[in-house]
Amino acid sequence: REEAMAAAAAEEKEFGIVSVALGDGLAEIFGELGIDKIVDGGQTNNPSVNAFLDAFRSVNAEHIVVLPNNSNIIFTANQAAELYKEAPVHVIPTRSVMEGYGALSMANPEYDTVQELLDDMTMGTEDVRTAYVTTAIRDTYMDGVEVKKGQYIGLDGKHLVVAGDEKLPTAEA
């Protein structure tokens, strides 16, 4: 069984997908969705150009598609794509894990051209809205919302929309 798996991995496929994800849970979910290689990284852990290059080298494909999944990582992914010469690398500028998931939901390995794959994966990101709940690290006033240090804050993309003392009501708002 191990030999068969190694032989299958050695065969070059047409499209390979590299995605950034932070944590074992996300890596497992993305792996189940067909990601060939996970680059460890996320909101506070931006991977290096070398981390991307190492990931590209481990993917045996004619074309490599990259999902950075964070706006701070898109630039680095593009730099690595320019430096990599063994195969064309295509960066879909996903700004969140959910955009990456949306892109993956549209991926089909049966496409005739890489452009068809890229078009559909990009379309899978267009209607995704990402909301976050986190904890305020300081007092502030932003987007018309007053925030006290330690409160939960809700963001829609990059816009602060609510602050509250309890997590669930903040998330619902």
PDB file of C-alpha atoms in Angstrom:
ATOM      1  CA  ARG A   1       0.000   0.000   0.000  1.00  0.00           C
ATOM      2  CA  GLU A   2       2.818   2.422   0.894  1.00  0.00           C
ATOM      3  CA  GLU A   3       4.551   1.685  -2.415  1.00  0.00           C
ATOM      4  CA  ALA A   4       1.335   2.333  -4.353  1.00  0.00           C
ATOM      5  CA  MET A   5       0.815   5.630  -2.519  1.00  0.00           C
ATOM      6  CA  ALA A   6       4.411   6.696  -3.184  1.00  0.00           C
ATOM      7  CA  ALA A   7       4.069   5.801  -6.885  1.00  0.00           C
ATOM      8  CA  ALA A   8       0.839   7.820  -7.163  1.00  0.00           C
ATOM      9  CA  ALA A   9       2.483  10.789  -5.450  1.00  0.00           C
ATOM     10  CA  ALA A  10       5.439  10.577  -7.841  1.00  0.00           C
ATOM     11  CA  GLU A  11       3.198  10.868 -10.910  1.00  0.00           C
ATOM     12  CA  GLU A  12       3.005  14.425 -12.133  1.00  0.00           C
ATOM     13  CA  LYS A  13      -0.519  15.772 -12.219  1.00  0.00           C
ATOM     14  CA  GLU A  14      -1.797  18.737 -14.167  1.00  0.00           C
ATOM     15  CA  PHE A  15      -2.792  20.978 -11.242  1.00  0.00           C
ATOM     16  CA  GLY A  16      -1.438  21.141  -7.696  1.00  0.00           C
ATOM     17  CA  ILE A  17      -2.784  23.373  -4.945  1.00  0.00           C
ATOM     18  CA  VAL A  18      -0.805  24.980  -2.103  1.00  0.00           C
ATOM     19  CA  SER A  19      -2.713  26.713   0.689  1.00  0.00           C
ATOM     20  CA  VAL A  20      -1.812  28.641   3.808  1.00  0.00           C
ATOM     21  CA  ALA A  21      -3.527  27.434   6.980  1.00  0.00           C
ATOM     22  CA  LEU A  22      -2.816  27.743  10.673  1.00  0.00           C
ATOM     23  CA  GLY A  23      -3.309  24.751  12.919  1.00  0.00           C
ATOM     24  CA  ASP A  24      -3.829  21.032  12.540  1.00  0.00           C
ATOM     25  CA  GLY A  25      -7.615  21.309  12.255  1.00  0.00           C
ATOM     26  CA  LEU A  26      -7.568  23.612   9.235  1.00  0.00           C
ATOM     27  CA  ALA A  27      -4.727  21.665   7.666  1.00  0.00           C
ATOM     28  CA  GLU A  28      -6.768  18.467   7.984  1.00  0.00           C
ATOM     29  CA  ILE A  29      -9.915  20.046   6.503  1.00  0.00           C
ATOM     30  CA  PHE A  30      -8.011  21.575   3.589  1.00  0.00           C
ATOM     31  CA  GLY A  31      -6.154  18.298   3.025  1.00  0.00           C
ATOM     32  CA  GLU A  32      -9.490  16.488   2.748  1.00  0.00           C
ATOM     33  CA  LEU A  33     -10.574  19.073   0.148  1.00  0.00           C
ATOM     34  CA  GLY A  34      -7.636  18.238  -2.103  1.00  0.00           C
ATOM     35  CA  ILE A  35      -4.842  20.592  -1.064  1.00  0.00           C
ATOM     36  CA  ASP A  36      -1.496  19.099  -2.060  1.00  0.00           C
ATOM     37  CA  LYS A  37       0.611  21.068   0.425  1.00  0.00           C
ATOM     38  CA  ILE A  38      -0.171  23.238   3.441  1.00  0.00           C
ATOM     39  CA  VAL A  39       2.094  26.162   4.319  1.00  0.00           C
ATOM     40  CA  ASP A  40       1.839  26.917   8.018  1.00  0.00           C
ATOM     41  CA  GLY A  41       0.747  30.497   8.552  1.00  0.00           C
ATOM     42  CA  GLY A  42      -2.084  32.861   9.302  1.00  0.00           C
ATOM     43  CA  GLN A  43      -3.065  36.142  10.892  1.00  0.00           C
ATOM     44  CA  THR A  44      -0.033  36.530  13.161  1.00  0.00           C
ATOM     45  CA  ASN A  45       2.256  33.988  11.502  1.00  0.00           C
ATOM     46  CA  ASN A  46       3.229  35.070   8.001  1.00  0.00           C
ATOM     47  CA  PRO A  47       5.196  32.410   6.098  1.00  0.00           C
ATOM     48  CA  SER A  48       8.426  33.312   4.307  1.00  0.00           C
ATOM     49  CA  VAL A  49       9.161  33.189   0.598  1.00  0.00           C
ATOM     50  CA  ASN A  50      11.317  30.131   1.322  1.00  0.00           C
ATOM     51  CA  ALA A  51       8.396  28.353   2.992  1.00  0.00           C
ATOM     52  CA  PHE A  52       6.409  28.821  -0.219  1.00  0.00           C
ATOM     53  CA  LEU A  53       9.324  27.710  -2.399  1.00  0.00           C
ATOM     54  CA  ASP A  54       9.732  24.553  -0.302  1.00  0.00           C
ATOM     55  CA  ALA A  55       6.009  23.851  -0.693  1.00  0.00           C
ATOM     56  CA  PHE A  56       6.172  24.370  -4.472  1.00  0.00           C
ATOM     57  CA  ARG A  57       9.093  21.941  -4.714  1.00  0.00           C
ATOM     58  CA  SER A  58       7.066  19.260  -2.927  1.00  0.00           C
ATOM     59  CA  VAL A  59       4.133  19.494  -5.363  1.00  0.00           C
ATOM     60  CA  ASN A  60       4.563  17.405  -8.477  1.00  0.00           C
ATOM     61  CA  ALA A  61       2.306  19.270 -10.918  1.00  0.00           C
ATOM     62  CA  GLU A  62       2.449  21.059 -14.269  1.00  0.00           C
ATOM     63  CA  HIS A  63       0.746  24.120 -12.696  1.00  0.00           C
ATOM     64  CA  ILE A  64       0.663  25.183  -9.050  1.00  0.00           C
ATOM     65  CA  VAL A  65      -2.231  27.218  -7.642  1.00  0.00           C
ATOM     66  CA  VAL A  66      -1.671  29.121  -4.375  1.00  0.00           C
ATOM     67  CA  LEU A  67      -4.285  30.241  -1.844  1.00  0.00           C
ATOM     68  CA  PRO A  68      -2.604  32.690   0.610  1.00  0.00           C
ATOM     69  CA  ASN A  69      -5.799  33.071   2.715  1.00  0.00           C
ATOM     70  CA  ASN A  70      -4.647  36.337   4.298  1.00  0.00           C
ATOM     71  CA  SER A  71      -4.167  39.800   2.800  1.00  0.00           C
ATOM     72  CA  ASN A  72      -0.780  40.106   4.552  1.00  0.00           C
ATOM     73  CA  ILE A  73       0.494  36.952   2.820  1.00  0.00           C
ATOM     74  CA  ILE A  74      -0.546  37.669  -0.794  1.00  0.00           C
ATOM     75  CA  PHE A  75       2.580  39.736  -1.526  1.00  0.00           C
ATOM     76  CA  THR A  76       4.923  37.003  -0.242  1.00  0.00           C
ATOM     77  CA  ALA A  77       3.068  34.335  -2.239  1.00  0.00           C
ATOM     78  CA  ASN A  78       3.449  36.454  -5.390  1.00  0.00           C
ATOM     79  CA  GLN A  79       7.170  36.948  -4.724  1.00  0.00           C
ATOM     80  CA  ALA A  80       7.662  33.205  -4.355  1.00  0.00           C
ATOM     81  CA  ALA A  81       5.640  32.576  -7.526  1.00  0.00           C
ATOM     82  CA  GLU A  82       7.940  34.907  -9.482  1.00  0.00           C
ATOM     83  CA  LEU A  83      11.062  33.182  -8.149  1.00  0.00           C
ATOM     84  CA  TYR A  84       9.913  29.611  -8.793  1.00  0.00           C
ATOM     85  CA  LYS A  85      11.014  28.393 -12.236  1.00  0.00           C
ATOM     86  CA  GLU A  86      10.177  24.657 -12.269  1.00  0.00           C
ATOM     87  CA  ALA A  87       6.432  25.175 -13.004  1.00  0.00           C
ATOM     88  CA  PRO A  88       4.039  28.084 -13.510  1.00  0.00           C
ATOM     89  CA  VAL A  89       2.606  29.294 -10.192  1.00  0.00           C
ATOM     90  CA  HIS A  90      -0.776  31.044 -10.087  1.00  0.00           C
ATOM     91  CA  VAL A  91      -1.754  33.004  -6.957  1.00  0.00           C
ATOM     92  CA  ILE A  92      -5.461  33.454  -6.287  1.00  0.00           C
ATOM     93  CA  PRO A  93      -5.455  36.396  -3.837  1.00  0.00           C
ATOM     94  CA  THR A  94      -7.640  34.890  -1.117  1.00  0.00           C
ATOM     95  CA  ARG A  95      -7.800  37.173   1.919  1.00  0.00           C
ATOM     96  CA  SER A  96      -9.269  34.685   4.418  1.00  0.00           C
ATOM     97  CA  VAL A  97      -9.543  30.972   5.073  1.00  0.00           C
ATOM     98  CA  MET A  98     -13.202  31.161   4.050  1.00  0.00           C
ATOM     99  CA  GLU A  99     -12.263  32.667   0.674  1.00  0.00           C
ATOM    100  CA  GLY A 100      -9.793  29.803   0.292  1.00  0.00           C
ATOM    101  CA  TYR A 101     -12.566  27.357   1.116  1.00  0.00           C
ATOM    102  CA  GLY A 102     -14.809  29.064  -1.449  1.00  0.00           C
ATOM    103  CA  ALA A 103     -12.102  28.749  -4.085  1.00  0.00           C
ATOM    104  CA  LEU A 104     -11.587  25.073  -3.254  1.00  0.00           C
ATOM    105  CA  SER A 105     -15.299  24.383  -3.488  1.00  0.00           C
ATOM    106  CA  MET A 106     -15.106  25.351  -7.171  1.00  0.00           C
ATOM    107  CA  ALA A 107     -11.922  23.402  -7.991  1.00  0.00           C
ATOM    108  CA  ASN A 108     -12.371  20.513 -10.383  1.00  0.00           C
ATOM    109  CA  PRO A 109      -9.336  18.478 -11.470  1.00  0.00           C
ATOM    110  CA  GLU A 110     -11.077  17.599 -14.753  1.00  0.00           C
ATOM    111  CA  TYR A 111     -10.629  21.014 -16.384  1.00  0.00           C
ATOM    112  CA  ASP A 112      -9.026  21.140 -19.817  1.00  0.00           C
ATOM    113  CA  THR A 113      -6.985  24.280 -19.078  1.00  0.00           C
ATOM    114  CA  VAL A 114      -5.488  25.921 -16.027  1.00  0.00           C
ATOM    115  CA  GLN A 115      -7.347  29.122 -16.940  1.00  0.00           C
ATOM    116  CA  GLU A 116     -10.719  27.357 -16.527  1.00  0.00           C
ATOM    117  CA  LEU A 117      -9.625  26.185 -13.085  1.00  0.00           C
ATOM    118  CA  LEU A 118      -8.393  29.647 -12.085  1.00  0.00           C
ATOM    119  CA  ASP A 119     -11.562  31.349 -13.351  1.00  0.00           C
ATOM    120  CA  ASP A 120     -13.861  29.045 -11.395  1.00  0.00           C
ATOM    121  CA  MET A 121     -11.741  29.125  -8.242  1.00  0.00           C
ATOM    122  CA  THR A 122     -11.644  32.932  -8.397  1.00  0.00           C
ATOM    123  CA  MET A 123     -15.418  33.005  -8.891  1.00  0.00           C
ATOM    124  CA  GLY A 124     -15.709  30.882  -5.728  1.00  0.00           C
ATOM    125  CA  THR A 125     -14.210  33.756  -3.707  1.00  0.00           C
ATOM    126  CA  GLU A 126     -16.318  36.614  -5.059  1.00  0.00           C
ATOM    127  CA  ASP A 127     -19.394  36.338  -2.829  1.00  0.00           C
ATOM    128  CA  VAL A 128     -17.611  35.269   0.356  1.00  0.00           C
ATOM    129  CA  ARG A 129     -17.933  37.620   3.305  1.00  0.00           C
ATOM    130  CA  THR A 130     -15.818  36.910   6.341  1.00  0.00           C
ATOM    131  CA  ALA A 131     -16.669  38.048   9.855  1.00  0.00           C
ATOM    132  CA  TYR A 132     -14.422  37.756  12.891  1.00  0.00           C
ATOM    133  CA  VAL A 133     -14.866  37.978  16.628  1.00  0.00           C
ATOM    134  CA  THR A 134     -11.773  38.748  18.652  1.00  0.00           C
ATOM    135  CA  THR A 135     -10.764  40.551  21.831  1.00  0.00           C
ATOM    136  CA  ALA A 136      -9.820  44.239  21.903  1.00  0.00           C
ATOM    137  CA  ILE A 137      -6.234  44.847  23.034  1.00  0.00           C
ATOM    138  CA  ARG A 138      -6.819  48.535  23.858  1.00  0.00           C
ATOM    139  CA  ASP A 139      -9.483  51.195  24.204  1.00  0.00           C
ATOM    140  CA  THR A 140     -10.395  52.769  20.876  1.00  0.00           C
ATOM    141  CA  TYR A 141     -13.077  54.423  18.826  1.00  0.00           C
ATOM    142  CA  MET A 142     -13.332  53.140  15.271  1.00  0.00           C
ATOM    143  CA  ASP A 143     -16.008  53.029  12.566  1.00  0.00           C
ATOM    144  CA  GLY A 144     -18.431  54.732  14.964  1.00  0.00           C
ATOM    145  CA  VAL A 145     -17.991  52.055  17.652  1.00  0.00           C
ATOM    146  CA  GLU A 146     -16.524  52.729  21.091  1.00  0.00           C
ATOM    147  CA  VAL A 147     -14.397  49.847  22.362  1.00  0.00           C
ATOM    148  CA  LYS A 148     -12.935  49.140  25.779  1.00  0.00           C
ATOM    149  CA  LYS A 149      -9.843  46.958  26.240  1.00  0.00           C
ATOM    150  CA  GLY A 150     -10.859  43.330  26.851  1.00  0.00           C
ATOM    151  CA  GLN A 151     -14.254  43.583  25.121  1.00  0.00           C
ATOM    152  CA  TYR A 152     -15.208  41.265  22.301  1.00  0.00           C
ATOM    153  CA  ILE A 153     -15.294  43.004  18.955  1.00  0.00           C
ATOM    154  CA  GLY A 154     -16.985  41.907  15.749  1.00  0.00           C
ATOM    155  CA  LEU A 155     -15.509  42.756  12.376  1.00  0.00           C
ATOM    156  CA  ASP A 156     -17.020  42.378   8.926  1.00  0.00           C
ATOM    157  CA  GLY A 157     -13.949  42.081   6.756  1.00  0.00           C
ATOM    158  CA  LYS A 158     -11.812  44.935   8.064  1.00  0.00           C
ATOM    159  CA  HIS A 159     -14.666  47.066   9.419  1.00  0.00           C
ATOM    160  CA  LEU A 160     -15.472  47.127  13.112  1.00  0.00           C
ATOM    161  CA  VAL A 161     -19.222  46.686  13.508  1.00  0.00           C
ATOM    162  CA  VAL A 162     -19.858  45.877  17.162  1.00  0.00           C
ATOM    163  CA  ALA A 163     -18.275  45.683  20.615  1.00  0.00           C
ATOM    164  CA  GLY A 164     -19.680  43.781  23.569  1.00  0.00           C
ATOM    165  CA  ASP A 165     -18.896  42.119  26.857  1.00  0.00           C
ATOM    166  CA  GLU A 166     -20.145  38.662  25.831  1.00  0.00           C
ATOM    167  CA  LYS A 167     -18.837  36.583  22.951  1.00  0.00           C
ATOM    168  CA  LEU A 168     -22.053  35.042  21.567  1.00  0.00           C
ATOM    169  CA  PRO A 169     -24.156  38.230  21.459  1.00  0.00           C
ATOM    170  CA  THR A 170     -21.206  40.018  19.834  1.00  0.00           C
ATOM    171  CA  ALA A 171     -20.946  37.280  17.198  1.00  0.00           C
ATOM    172  CA  GLU A 172     -24.693  37.372  16.553  1.00  0.00           C
ATOM    173  CA  ALA A 173     -24.639  41.169  16.166  1.00  0.00           C
TER     174      ALA A 173
END
